[in-house]
Each structure stands twice: as C-alpha cells, then as structure tokens.
Tab-separated table of C-alpha atoms and ligand atoms in Angstrom:
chain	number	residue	atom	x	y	z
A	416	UNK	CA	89.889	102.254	36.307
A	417	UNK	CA	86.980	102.888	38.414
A	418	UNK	CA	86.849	100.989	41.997
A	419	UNK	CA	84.468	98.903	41.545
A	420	UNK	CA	85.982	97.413	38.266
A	421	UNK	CA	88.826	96.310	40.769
A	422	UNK	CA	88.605	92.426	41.884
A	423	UNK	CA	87.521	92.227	45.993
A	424	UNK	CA	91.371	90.849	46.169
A	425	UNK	CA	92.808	93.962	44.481
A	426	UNK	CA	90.785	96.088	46.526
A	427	UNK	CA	91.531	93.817	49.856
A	428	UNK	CA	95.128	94.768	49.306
A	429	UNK	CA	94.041	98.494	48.830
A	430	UNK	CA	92.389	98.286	52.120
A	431	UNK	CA	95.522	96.642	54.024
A	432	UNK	CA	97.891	99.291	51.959
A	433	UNK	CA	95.567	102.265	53.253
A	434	UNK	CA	95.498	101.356	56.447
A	435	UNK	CA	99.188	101.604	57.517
A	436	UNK	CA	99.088	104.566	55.517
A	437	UNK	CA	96.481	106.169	57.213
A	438	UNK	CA	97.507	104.350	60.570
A	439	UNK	CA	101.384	106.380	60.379
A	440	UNK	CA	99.649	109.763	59.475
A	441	UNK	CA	97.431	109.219	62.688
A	442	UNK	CA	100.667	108.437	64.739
A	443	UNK	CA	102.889	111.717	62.564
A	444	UNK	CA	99.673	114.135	63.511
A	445	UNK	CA	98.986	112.882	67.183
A	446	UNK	CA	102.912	113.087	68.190
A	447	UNK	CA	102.968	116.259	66.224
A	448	UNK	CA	100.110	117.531	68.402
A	449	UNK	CA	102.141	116.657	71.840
A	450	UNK	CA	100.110	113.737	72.512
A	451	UNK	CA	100.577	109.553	71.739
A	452	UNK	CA	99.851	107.907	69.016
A	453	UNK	CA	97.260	105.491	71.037
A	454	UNK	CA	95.665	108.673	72.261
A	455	UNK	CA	93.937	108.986	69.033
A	456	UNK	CA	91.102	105.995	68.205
A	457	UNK	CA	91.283	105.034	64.241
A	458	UNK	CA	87.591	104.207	63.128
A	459	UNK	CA	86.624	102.451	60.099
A	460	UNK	CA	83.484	103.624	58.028
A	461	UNK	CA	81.899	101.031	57.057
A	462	UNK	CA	79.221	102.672	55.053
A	463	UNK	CA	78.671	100.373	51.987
A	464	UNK	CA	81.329	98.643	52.597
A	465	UNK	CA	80.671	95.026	51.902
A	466	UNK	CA	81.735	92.538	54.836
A	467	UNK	CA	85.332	90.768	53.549
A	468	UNK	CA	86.994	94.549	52.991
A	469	UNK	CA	86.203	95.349	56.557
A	470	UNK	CA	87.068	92.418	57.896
A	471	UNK	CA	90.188	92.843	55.964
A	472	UNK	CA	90.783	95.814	58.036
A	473	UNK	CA	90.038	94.534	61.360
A	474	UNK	CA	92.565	91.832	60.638
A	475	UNK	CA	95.127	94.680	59.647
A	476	UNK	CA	94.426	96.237	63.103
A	477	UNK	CA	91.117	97.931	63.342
A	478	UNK	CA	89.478	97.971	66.454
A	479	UNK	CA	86.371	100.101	66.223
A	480	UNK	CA	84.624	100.685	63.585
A	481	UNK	CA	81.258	103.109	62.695
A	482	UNK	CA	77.860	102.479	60.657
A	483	UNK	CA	75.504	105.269	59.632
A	484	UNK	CA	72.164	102.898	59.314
A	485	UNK	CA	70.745	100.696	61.987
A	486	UNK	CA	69.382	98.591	59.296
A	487	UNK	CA	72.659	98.509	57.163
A	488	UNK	CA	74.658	97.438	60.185
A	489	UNK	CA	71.957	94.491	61.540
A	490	UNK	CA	71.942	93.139	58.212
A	491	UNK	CA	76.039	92.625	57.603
A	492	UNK	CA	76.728	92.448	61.612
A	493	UNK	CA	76.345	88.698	61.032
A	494	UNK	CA	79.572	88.732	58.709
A	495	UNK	CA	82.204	90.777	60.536
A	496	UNK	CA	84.836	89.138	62.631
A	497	UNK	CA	83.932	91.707	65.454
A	498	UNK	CA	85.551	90.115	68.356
A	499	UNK	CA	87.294	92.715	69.874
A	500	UNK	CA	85.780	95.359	68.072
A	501	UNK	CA	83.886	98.283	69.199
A	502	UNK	CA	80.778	99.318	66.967
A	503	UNK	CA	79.604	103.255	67.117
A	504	UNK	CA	76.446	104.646	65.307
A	505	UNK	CA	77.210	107.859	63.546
A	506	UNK	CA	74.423	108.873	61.315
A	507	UNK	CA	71.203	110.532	62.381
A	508	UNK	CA	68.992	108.275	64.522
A	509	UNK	CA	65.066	108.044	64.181
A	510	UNK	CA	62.900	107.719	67.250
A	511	UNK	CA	61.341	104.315	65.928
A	512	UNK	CA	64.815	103.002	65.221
A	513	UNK	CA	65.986	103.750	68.080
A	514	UNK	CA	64.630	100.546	69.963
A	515	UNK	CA	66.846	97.887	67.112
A	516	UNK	CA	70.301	99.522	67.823
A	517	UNK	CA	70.322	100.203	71.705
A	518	UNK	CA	72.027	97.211	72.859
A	519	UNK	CA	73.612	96.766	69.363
A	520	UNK	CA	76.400	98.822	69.487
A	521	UNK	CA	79.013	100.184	72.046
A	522	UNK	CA	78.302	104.273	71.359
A	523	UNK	CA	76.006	106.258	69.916
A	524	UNK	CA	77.762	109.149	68.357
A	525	UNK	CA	74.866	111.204	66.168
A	526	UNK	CA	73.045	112.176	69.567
A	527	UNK	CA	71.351	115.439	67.888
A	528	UNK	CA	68.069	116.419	69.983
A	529	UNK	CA	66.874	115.845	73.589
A	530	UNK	CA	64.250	114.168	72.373
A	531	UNK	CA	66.146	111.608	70.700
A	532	UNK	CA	68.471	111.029	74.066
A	533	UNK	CA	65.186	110.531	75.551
A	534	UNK	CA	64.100	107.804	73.804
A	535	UNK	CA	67.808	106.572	73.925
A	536	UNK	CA	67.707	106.752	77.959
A	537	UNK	CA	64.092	104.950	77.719
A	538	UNK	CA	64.725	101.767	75.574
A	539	UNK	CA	68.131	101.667	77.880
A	540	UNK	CA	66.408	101.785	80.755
A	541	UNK	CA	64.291	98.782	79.620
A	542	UNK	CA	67.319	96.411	78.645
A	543	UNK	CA	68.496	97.369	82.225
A	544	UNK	CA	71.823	99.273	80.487
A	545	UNK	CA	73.501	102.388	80.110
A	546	UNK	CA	74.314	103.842	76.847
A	547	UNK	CA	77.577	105.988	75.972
A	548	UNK	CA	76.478	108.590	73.491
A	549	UNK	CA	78.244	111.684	71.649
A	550	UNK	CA	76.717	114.969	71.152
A	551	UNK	CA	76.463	115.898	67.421
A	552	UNK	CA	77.556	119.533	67.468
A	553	UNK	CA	76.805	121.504	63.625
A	554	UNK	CA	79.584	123.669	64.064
A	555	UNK	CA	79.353	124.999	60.821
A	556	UNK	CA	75.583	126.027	61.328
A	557	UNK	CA	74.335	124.682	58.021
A	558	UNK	CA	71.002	124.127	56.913
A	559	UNK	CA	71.637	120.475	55.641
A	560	UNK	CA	73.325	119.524	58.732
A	561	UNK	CA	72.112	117.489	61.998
A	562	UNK	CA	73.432	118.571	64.976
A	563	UNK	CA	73.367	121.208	68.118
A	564	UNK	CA	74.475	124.934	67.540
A	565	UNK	CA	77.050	125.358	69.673
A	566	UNK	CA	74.652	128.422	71.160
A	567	UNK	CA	72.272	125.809	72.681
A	568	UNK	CA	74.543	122.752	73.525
A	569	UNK	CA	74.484	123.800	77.112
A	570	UNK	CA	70.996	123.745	77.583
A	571	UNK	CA	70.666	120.606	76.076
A	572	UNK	CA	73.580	118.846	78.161
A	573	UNK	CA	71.794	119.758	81.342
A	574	UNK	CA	68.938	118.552	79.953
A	575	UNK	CA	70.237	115.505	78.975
A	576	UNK	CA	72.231	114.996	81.895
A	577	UNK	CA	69.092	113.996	83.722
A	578	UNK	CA	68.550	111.298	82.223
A	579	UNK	CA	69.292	107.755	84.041
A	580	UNK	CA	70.227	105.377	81.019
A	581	UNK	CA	72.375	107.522	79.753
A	582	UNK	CA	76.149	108.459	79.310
A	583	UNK	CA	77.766	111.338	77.650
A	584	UNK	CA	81.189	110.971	76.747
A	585	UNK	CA	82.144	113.780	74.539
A	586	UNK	CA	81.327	115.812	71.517
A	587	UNK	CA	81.035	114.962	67.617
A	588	UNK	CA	81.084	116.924	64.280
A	589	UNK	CA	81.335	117.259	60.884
A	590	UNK	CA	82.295	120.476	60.001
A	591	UNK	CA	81.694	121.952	56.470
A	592	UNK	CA	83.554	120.924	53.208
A	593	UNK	CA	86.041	124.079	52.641
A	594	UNK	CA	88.668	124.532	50.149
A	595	UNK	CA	91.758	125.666	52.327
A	596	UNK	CA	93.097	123.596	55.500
A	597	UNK	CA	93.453	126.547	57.305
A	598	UNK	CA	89.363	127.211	57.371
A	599	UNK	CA	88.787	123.960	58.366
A	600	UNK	CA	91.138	124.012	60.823
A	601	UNK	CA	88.967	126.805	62.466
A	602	UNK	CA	85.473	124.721	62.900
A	603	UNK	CA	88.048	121.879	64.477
A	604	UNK	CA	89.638	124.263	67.222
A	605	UNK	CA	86.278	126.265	67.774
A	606	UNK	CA	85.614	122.286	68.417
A	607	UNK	CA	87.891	121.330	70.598
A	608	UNK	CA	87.335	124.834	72.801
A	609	UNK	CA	83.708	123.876	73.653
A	610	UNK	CA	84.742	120.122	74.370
A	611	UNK	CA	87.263	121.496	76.873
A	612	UNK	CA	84.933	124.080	78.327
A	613	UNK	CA	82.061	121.491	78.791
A	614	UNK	CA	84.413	118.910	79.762
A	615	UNK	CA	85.522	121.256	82.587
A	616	UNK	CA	81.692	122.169	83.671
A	617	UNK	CA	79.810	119.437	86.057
A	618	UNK	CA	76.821	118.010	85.106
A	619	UNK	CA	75.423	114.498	85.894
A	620	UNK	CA	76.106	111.435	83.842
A	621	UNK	CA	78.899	113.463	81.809
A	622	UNK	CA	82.399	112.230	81.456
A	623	UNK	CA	83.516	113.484	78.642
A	624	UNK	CA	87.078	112.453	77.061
A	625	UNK	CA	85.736	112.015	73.528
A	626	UNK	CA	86.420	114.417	70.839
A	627	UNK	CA	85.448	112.476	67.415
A	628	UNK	CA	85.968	114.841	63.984
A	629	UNK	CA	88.185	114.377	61.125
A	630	UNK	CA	87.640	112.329	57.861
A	631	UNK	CA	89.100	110.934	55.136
A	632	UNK	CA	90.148	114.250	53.851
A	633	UNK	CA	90.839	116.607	56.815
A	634	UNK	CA	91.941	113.791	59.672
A	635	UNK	CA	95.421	114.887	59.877
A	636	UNK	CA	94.169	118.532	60.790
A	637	UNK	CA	91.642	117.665	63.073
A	638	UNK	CA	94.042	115.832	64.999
A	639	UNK	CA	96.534	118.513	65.382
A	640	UNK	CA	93.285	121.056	66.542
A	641	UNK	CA	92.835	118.017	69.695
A	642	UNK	CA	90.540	115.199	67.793
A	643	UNK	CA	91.211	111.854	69.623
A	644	UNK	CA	88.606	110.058	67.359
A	645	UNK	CA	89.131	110.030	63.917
A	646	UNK	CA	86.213	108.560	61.109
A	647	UNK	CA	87.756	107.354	57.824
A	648	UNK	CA	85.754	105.990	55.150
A	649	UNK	CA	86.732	106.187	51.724
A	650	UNK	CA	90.593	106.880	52.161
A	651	UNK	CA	90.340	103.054	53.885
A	652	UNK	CA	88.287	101.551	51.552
A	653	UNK	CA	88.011	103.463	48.619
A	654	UNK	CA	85.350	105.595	47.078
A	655	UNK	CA	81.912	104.168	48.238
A	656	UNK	CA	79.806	102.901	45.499
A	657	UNK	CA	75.894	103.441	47.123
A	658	UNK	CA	73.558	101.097	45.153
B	729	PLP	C1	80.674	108.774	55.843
B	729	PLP	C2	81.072	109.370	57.133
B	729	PLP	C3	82.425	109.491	57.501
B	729	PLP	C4	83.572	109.072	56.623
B	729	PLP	O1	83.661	109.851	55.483
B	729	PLP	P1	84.936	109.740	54.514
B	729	PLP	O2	85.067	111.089	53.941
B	729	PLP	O3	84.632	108.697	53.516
B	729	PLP	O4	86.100	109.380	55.361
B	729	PLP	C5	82.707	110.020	58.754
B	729	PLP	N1	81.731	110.419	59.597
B	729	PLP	C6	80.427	110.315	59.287
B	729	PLP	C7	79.417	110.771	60.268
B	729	PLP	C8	80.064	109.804	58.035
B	729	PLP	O5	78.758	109.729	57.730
C-alpha cells in the first residue's frame, strides 16, 4: 500500500515508530564514532510534511527541525507546536526571499554565495540581529548542485567573515547519491577534513562547531566520518508525496 493510502493515525504511529528507530541508530553510530549520543543534533525534514505528523514528532522528542521553502514554512509555522524547537532553512535561498525568513528561523544552513550572505548580513542588520548560518559546501562538484567547491570556500569565508550581521557556525552538504557506503563515506570524511581545517583557521565572526550531512539513507555513515547534525526526511515520515 502506497503512503498516502495510509490514515494520518496509521502514519502518526509510523512517525513515533521511526523515530526511536532512527533516534537508537543516531546514539549506536555517535558512541561508535567515540563521541555521545547528545553530541549529534537529530533534525526533522519537514518538507511536505503536513503539520499533525511533525508535531507528532516533536512530541516524540524532536527538537529542531528543517524546511527547504520560506514560503512552505510561513504558511504551516502557524500549526506546529514549536515551543522549544529550533527551525533551520536548508534549501537554496533567493535574494528577494531573503527579507521573509531572517528573523524566522534560528539558522540558515543553504548559505551558497557571498552574495547571498550579503543580503543575509543586510536584512539582519536592519532587525538589529545576528544570524547563524552554514556554508553549503558541493563536495561532490556536480552540476545540479548548490553549494561552494571546496577549492574556493576559503576565499569566500574571509569574505564573508566581514560581514557584521552575520555568524558562521560550520559547514553543510549533500554529497552525491552513490551505490556503495564506502564511496559515500569518502565525500563525508573529505567533509569533515575541511570543517576541521577551517574550524582551526581564524577569521572574524566564525565559530564553527557545526558539521550538518547525512540523510535518511546514509546518516549512520556520516556520523561515524564526524557529522554532529543529521537531516532525516523520509525515513521519519515516510516517502514525501509533493503535490
Ligand atoms: C530533503 C532534504 C533532506 C532529507 O532527505 P531524506 O532523504 O528524505 O532524509 C536533507 N537535507 C536537505 C537539504 C534536503 O533538502
């Protein structure tokens, strides 16, 4: 049977049965990796997702969860139970968008250009904050991808560390589908080597202690290559059903 033949209360149940699942892989990996399981964040992506299956998950335990669309998050924001819960952006950002969601949510994680940290820094500025932001690394180097090659990331984090309204806490990715772990498991360690050797370098307005990769399919190895932010969508909540 297809998901969204399911009722919402068979699939609530789903969601509340994934989660500890997923939640006890996250603890096996991170121990498993010589760290603690609270060292690694759990996010929920809530792409699609309609409201009472991720508030179903925040109730189970979720306390951060991650929206690709400024519009798709304003218009459900009004339905989650987000007390206590940390919002991140995590698909590509327009310029004219940029001015709905600063403000909006706790981290910006798709930071992909200088020109978008810019405007980021600017519309900050303005609300008289300071925004924590990711840089989106494509690791993979693909054409279809957003994100800094990891051949100009440097350049870009000094340029971006001059700005004011701004905050860079660590790196993102999404590397590219493969078929074996062990290939995968590459892009995440070539990851985690330039997060440590820009976390170690001293730039302005950089403090970084965030490395978010891993999905629904690939979470467990990114953790053991040094992830400490993990983004799971459809493992959570089922297959996504875009309308
Ligand atoms: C959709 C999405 C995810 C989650 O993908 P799943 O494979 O469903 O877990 C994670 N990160 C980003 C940036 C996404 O757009």
């Amino acid at each position: 049977m297809t998901e969204k033949l399911l009722s919402t209360d068979r699939r609530i149940e789903n969601v509340r049965e994934n989660y500890k699942i997923i939640r006890d892989r996250i603890a096996e990996a991170a121990v498993k990796s010589g760290r603690n399981p609270e060292d690694v964040r759990f996010m929920a992506v809530t792409k699609t997702v309609e409201p009472a299956l991720i508030n179903a998950a925040i109730e189970e335990g979720i306390t951060l969860i991650g929206e690709n669309r400024v519009q798709e998050f304003l218009g459900k924001e009004s339905e989650l139970h987000l007390e206590g819960v940390e919002k991140h952006l995590i698909g590509h950002l327009q310029k004219n968008k940029v001015r709905q969601i600063v403000g909006k949510v706790e981290m910006i994680e798709s930071v992909d250009s200088a020109d978008i940290a810019r405007e980021i820094s600017k519309r900050s500025e303005m609300q008289g904050i300071t925004t924590d932001v990711l840089l989106e690394v494509n690791i993979g180097g693909e054409a279809s991808k957003f994100g800094f090659s990891p051949d100009t990331l440097e350049e870009n984090l000094a340029l971006i560390s001059e700005l004011s309204h701004i905050r860079v806490r660590g790196l993102m990715s999404i590397p590219p589908i493969c078929d074996e772990k062990a290939q995968i498991r590459q892009f995440f360690s070539q990851m985690n080597e330039l997060y440590i050797d820009f976390s170690a370098k001293i730039f302005n307005n950089i403090n970084m202690n965030i490395l978010s990769m891993g999905m629904s399919g690939d979470y467990y190895e990114a953790i053991l290559e040094g992830s400490n932010l993990v983004r799971v969508g459809s493992a959570l909540f089922g297959n996504r059903i875009y309308r």
